[in-house]
mmCIF file with all atom_site columns, C-alpha atoms in Angstrom:
data_model
loop_
_atom_site.group_PDB
_atom_site.id
_atom_site.type_symbol
_atom_site.label_atom_id
_atom_site.label_alt_id
_atom_site.label_comp_id
_atom_site.label_asym_id
_atom_site.label_entity_id
_atom_site.label_seq_id
_atom_site.pdbx_PDB_ins_code
_atom_site.Cartn_x
_atom_site.Cartn_y
_atom_site.Cartn_z
_atom_site.occupancy
_atom_site.B_iso_or_equiv
_atom_site.pdbx_formal_charge
_atom_site.auth_seq_id
_atom_site.auth_comp_id
_atom_site.auth_asym_id
_atom_site.auth_atom_id
_atom_site.pdbx_PDB_model_num
ATOM 1  C CA . MET A 1 1  ? 0.063  -0.017 0.065  1.00 0.00 ? 11 MET A CA 1
ATOM 2  C CA . ILE A 1 2  ? 1.171  3.371  -0.909 1.00 0.00 ? 12 ILE A CA 1
ATOM 3  C CA . ARG A 1 3  ? 1.229  5.958  1.965  1.00 0.00 ? 13 ARG A CA 1
ATOM 4  C CA . PRO A 1 4  ? 0.556  9.605  0.959  1.00 0.00 ? 14 PRO A CA 1
ATOM 5  C CA . LYS A 1 5  ? 3.060  12.400 1.231  1.00 0.00 ? 15 LYS A CA 1
ATOM 6  C CA . VAL A 1 6  ? 2.667  14.828 3.963  1.00 0.00 ? 16 VAL A CA 1
ATOM 7  C CA . ARG A 1 7  ? 3.045  18.706 3.740  1.00 0.00 ? 17 ARG A CA 1
ATOM 8  C CA . VAL A 1 8  ? 5.590  20.048 6.283  1.00 0.00 ? 18 VAL A CA 1
ATOM 9  C CA . SER A 1 9  ? 2.715  22.519 7.678  1.00 0.00 ? 19 SER A CA 1
ATOM 10 C CA . GLN A 1 10 ? 0.339  19.483 8.165  1.00 0.00 ? 20 GLN A CA 1
ATOM 11 C CA . LEU A 1 11 ? 2.993  17.766 10.022 1.00 0.00 ? 21 LEU A CA 1
ATOM 12 C CA . ALA A 1 12 ? 3.733  20.776 12.204 1.00 0.00 ? 22 ALA A CA 1
ATOM 13 C CA . GLY A 1 13 ? 0.020  20.900 13.086 1.00 0.00 ? 23 GLY A CA 1
ATOM 14 C CA . GLU A 1 14 ? -0.048 17.131 13.979 1.00 0.00 ? 24 GLU A CA 1
ATOM 15 C CA . LEU A 1 15 ? 2.984  17.541 16.186 1.00 0.00 ? 25 LEU A CA 1
ATOM 16 C CA . ARG A 1 16 ? 1.977  20.919 17.588 1.00 0.00 ? 26 ARG A CA 1
ATOM 17 C CA . CYS A 1 17 ? 5.050  22.786 16.724 1.00 0.00 ? 27 CYS A CA 1
ATOM 18 C CA . LYS A 1 18 ? 6.243  25.300 14.241 1.00 0.00 ? 28 LYS A CA 1
ATOM 19 C CA . ALA A 1 19 ? 6.920  24.380 10.595 1.00 0.00 ? 29 ALA A CA 1
ATOM 20 C CA . ASN A 1 20 ? 10.336 26.139 10.880 1.00 0.00 ? 30 ASN A CA 1
ATOM 21 C CA . GLU A 1 21 ? 11.368 23.852 13.672 1.00 0.00 ? 31 GLU A CA 1
ATOM 22 C CA . ILE A 1 22 ? 10.782 20.907 11.369 1.00 0.00 ? 32 ILE A CA 1
ATOM 23 C CA . LEU A 1 23 ? 12.632 22.361 8.508  1.00 0.00 ? 33 LEU A CA 1
ATOM 24 C CA . GLU A 1 24 ? 15.646 23.097 10.903 1.00 0.00 ? 34 GLU A CA 1
ATOM 25 C CA . ALA A 1 25 ? 15.622 19.455 12.043 1.00 0.00 ? 35 ALA A CA 1
ATOM 26 C CA . LEU A 1 26 ? 15.339 17.890 8.518  1.00 0.00 ? 36 LEU A CA 1
ATOM 27 C CA . PRO A 1 27 ? 18.952 18.090 7.482  1.00 0.00 ? 37 PRO A CA 1
ATOM 28 C CA . GLY A 1 28 ? 20.042 16.328 10.726 1.00 0.00 ? 38 GLY A CA 1
ATOM 29 C CA . LEU A 1 29 ? 17.619 13.633 9.981  1.00 0.00 ? 39 LEU A CA 1
ATOM 30 C CA . GLY A 1 30 ? 19.153 12.920 6.550  1.00 0.00 ? 40 GLY A CA 1
ATOM 31 C CA . VAL A 1 31 ? 16.183 14.593 4.579  1.00 0.00 ? 41 VAL A CA 1
ATOM 32 C CA . THR A 1 32 ? 17.504 16.965 1.843  1.00 0.00 ? 42 THR A CA 1
ATOM 33 C CA . ARG A 1 33 ? 16.343 18.167 -1.376 1.00 0.00 ? 43 ARG A CA 1
ATOM 34 C CA . PRO A 1 34 ? 18.156 19.920 -4.285 1.00 0.00 ? 44 PRO A CA 1
ATOM 35 C CA . LYS A 1 35 ? 15.934 22.877 -3.887 1.00 0.00 ? 45 LYS A CA 1
ATOM 36 C CA . ALA A 1 36 ? 15.216 24.526 -0.370 1.00 0.00 ? 46 ALA A CA 1
ATOM 37 C CA . LEU A 1 37 ? 12.376 22.837 1.604  1.00 0.00 ? 47 LEU A CA 1
ATOM 38 C CA . THR A 1 38 ? 9.536  25.172 2.728  1.00 0.00 ? 48 THR A CA 1
ATOM 39 C CA . HIS A 1 39 ? 6.391  24.817 4.920  1.00 0.00 ? 49 HIS A CA 1
ATOM 40 C CA . ASN A 1 40 ? 4.561  23.893 1.715  1.00 0.00 ? 50 ASN A CA 1
ATOM 41 C CA . SER A 1 41 ? 6.972  21.037 0.693  1.00 0.00 ? 51 SER A CA 1
ATOM 42 C CA . ARG A 1 42 ? 5.794  17.534 0.682  1.00 0.00 ? 52 ARG A CA 1
ATOM 43 C CA . LEU A 1 43 ? 7.703  14.787 2.653  1.00 0.00 ? 53 LEU A CA 1
ATOM 44 C CA . GLU A 1 44 ? 7.549  11.152 1.824  1.00 0.00 ? 54 GLU A CA 1
ATOM 45 C CA . ALA A 1 45 ? 5.859  8.916  4.352  1.00 0.00 ? 55 ALA A CA 1
ATOM 46 C CA . GLN A 1 46 ? 9.151  7.547  5.831  1.00 0.00 ? 56 GLN A CA 1
ATOM 47 C CA . GLU A 1 47 ? 10.557 10.977 6.132  1.00 0.00 ? 57 GLU A CA 1
ATOM 48 C CA . ALA A 1 48 ? 7.566  12.119 7.959  1.00 0.00 ? 58 ALA A CA 1
ATOM 49 C CA . ASP A 1 49 ? 7.952  9.019  10.174 1.00 0.00 ? 59 ASP A CA 1
ATOM 50 C CA . LYS A 1 50 ? 11.609 10.192 11.005 1.00 0.00 ? 60 LYS A CA 1
ATOM 51 C CA . VAL A 1 51 ? 10.266 13.591 12.072 1.00 0.00 ? 61 VAL A CA 1
ATOM 52 C CA . ARG A 1 52 ? 7.632  12.163 14.054 1.00 0.00 ? 62 ARG A CA 1
ATOM 53 C CA . ALA A 1 53 ? 9.981  9.894  15.999 1.00 0.00 ? 63 ALA A CA 1
ATOM 54 C CA . HIS A 1 54 ? 12.386 12.701 16.447 1.00 0.00 ? 64 HIS A CA 1
ATOM 55 C CA . PHE A 1 55 ? 9.937  15.067 18.001 1.00 0.00 ? 65 PHE A CA 1
ATOM 56 C CA . THR A 1 56 ? 8.344  12.246 19.982 1.00 0.00 ? 66 THR A CA 1
ATOM 57 C CA . ALA A 1 57 ? 11.676 11.377 21.477 1.00 0.00 ? 67 ALA A CA 1
ATOM 58 C CA . ASN A 1 58 ? 12.766 15.011 22.047 1.00 0.00 ? 68 ASN A CA 1
ATOM 59 C CA . PRO A 1 59 ? 9.672  16.838 23.168 1.00 0.00 ? 69 PRO A CA 1
ATOM 60 C CA . ASP A 1 60 ? 11.734 19.776 24.676 1.00 0.00 ? 70 ASP A CA 1
ATOM 61 C CA . LEU A 1 61 ? 12.765 20.689 21.068 1.00 0.00 ? 71 LEU A CA 1
ATOM 62 C CA . LYS A 1 62 ? 9.197  21.954 20.275 1.00 0.00 ? 72 LYS A CA 1
ATOM 63 C CA . GLU A 1 63 ? 8.406  25.539 21.014 1.00 0.00 ? 73 GLU A CA 1
ATOM 64 C CA . SER A 1 64 ? 4.865  25.582 22.525 1.00 0.00 ? 74 SER A CA 1
ATOM 65 C CA . LYS A 1 65 ? 2.377  26.780 19.959 1.00 0.00 ? 75 LYS A CA 1
ATOM 66 C CA . VAL A 1 66 ? -0.394 29.154 21.114 1.00 0.00 ? 76 VAL A CA 1
ATOM 67 C CA . ASP A 1 67 ? -3.146 30.042 18.692 1.00 0.00 ? 77 ASP A CA 1
ATOM 68 C CA . SER A 1 68 ? -4.248 33.785 18.278 1.00 0.00 ? 78 SER A CA 1
ATOM 69 C CA . VAL A 1 69 ? -7.619 33.272 19.988 1.00 0.00 ? 79 VAL A CA 1
ATOM 70 C CA . THR A 1 70 ? -5.990 31.846 23.201 1.00 0.00 ? 80 THR A CA 1
ATOM 71 C CA . LEU A 1 71 ? -3.393 34.595 23.153 1.00 0.00 ? 81 LEU A CA 1
ATOM 72 C CA . GLY A 1 72 ? -6.083 37.229 22.691 1.00 0.00 ? 82 GLY A CA 1
ATOM 73 C CA . ARG A 1 73 ? -8.001 35.863 25.651 1.00 0.00 ? 83 ARG A CA 1
ATOM 74 C CA . ALA A 1 74 ? -4.931 35.792 27.872 1.00 0.00 ? 84 ALA A CA 1
ATOM 75 C CA . LYS A 1 75 ? -4.080 39.362 27.020 1.00 0.00 ? 85 LYS A CA 1
ATOM 76 C CA . ALA A 1 76 ? -7.560 40.598 27.828 1.00 0.00 ? 86 ALA A CA 1
ATOM 77 C CA . VAL A 1 77 ? -7.368 38.769 31.232 1.00 0.00 ? 87 VAL A CA 1
ATOM 78 C CA . ALA A 1 78 ? -4.026 40.294 31.892 1.00 0.00 ? 88 ALA A CA 1
ATOM 79 C CA . HIS A 1 79 ? -5.181 43.779 30.868 1.00 0.00 ? 89 HIS A CA 1
ATOM 80 C CA . GLN A 1 80 ? -7.956 43.295 33.505 1.00 0.00 ? 90 GLN A CA 1
ATOM 81 C CA . PHE A 1 81 ? -5.388 42.878 36.277 1.00 0.00 ? 91 PHE A CA 1
ATOM 82 C CA . GLY A 1 82 ? -3.173 45.785 35.033 1.00 0.00 ? 92 GLY A CA 1
ATOM 83 C CA . GLU A 1 83 ? -0.569 43.597 33.453 1.00 0.00 ? 93 GLU A CA 1
ATOM 84 C CA . GLU A 1 84 ? 0.723  43.212 30.033 1.00 0.00 ? 94 GLU A CA 1
ATOM 85 C CA . ILE A 1 85 ? 1.677  40.132 27.902 1.00 0.00 ? 95 ILE A CA 1
#
């Protein structure tokens, strides 16, 4: 069975990290291309598995990802208490 390719941005969403973090890790995992990889690049299933294993084994590598709605609410609550985020 052929497994589909995965976009770097989709993989970042799945792993709850930033696409740039994946792009920075790829050369160290042996994933290279003649052209530069971007958030929109597609990875083979085996390459995506390497990335998943890498970030699962090293959870401290991921920068926490906060969506804009959560950040907006946090700023509103902080403002009520006279603080700034």
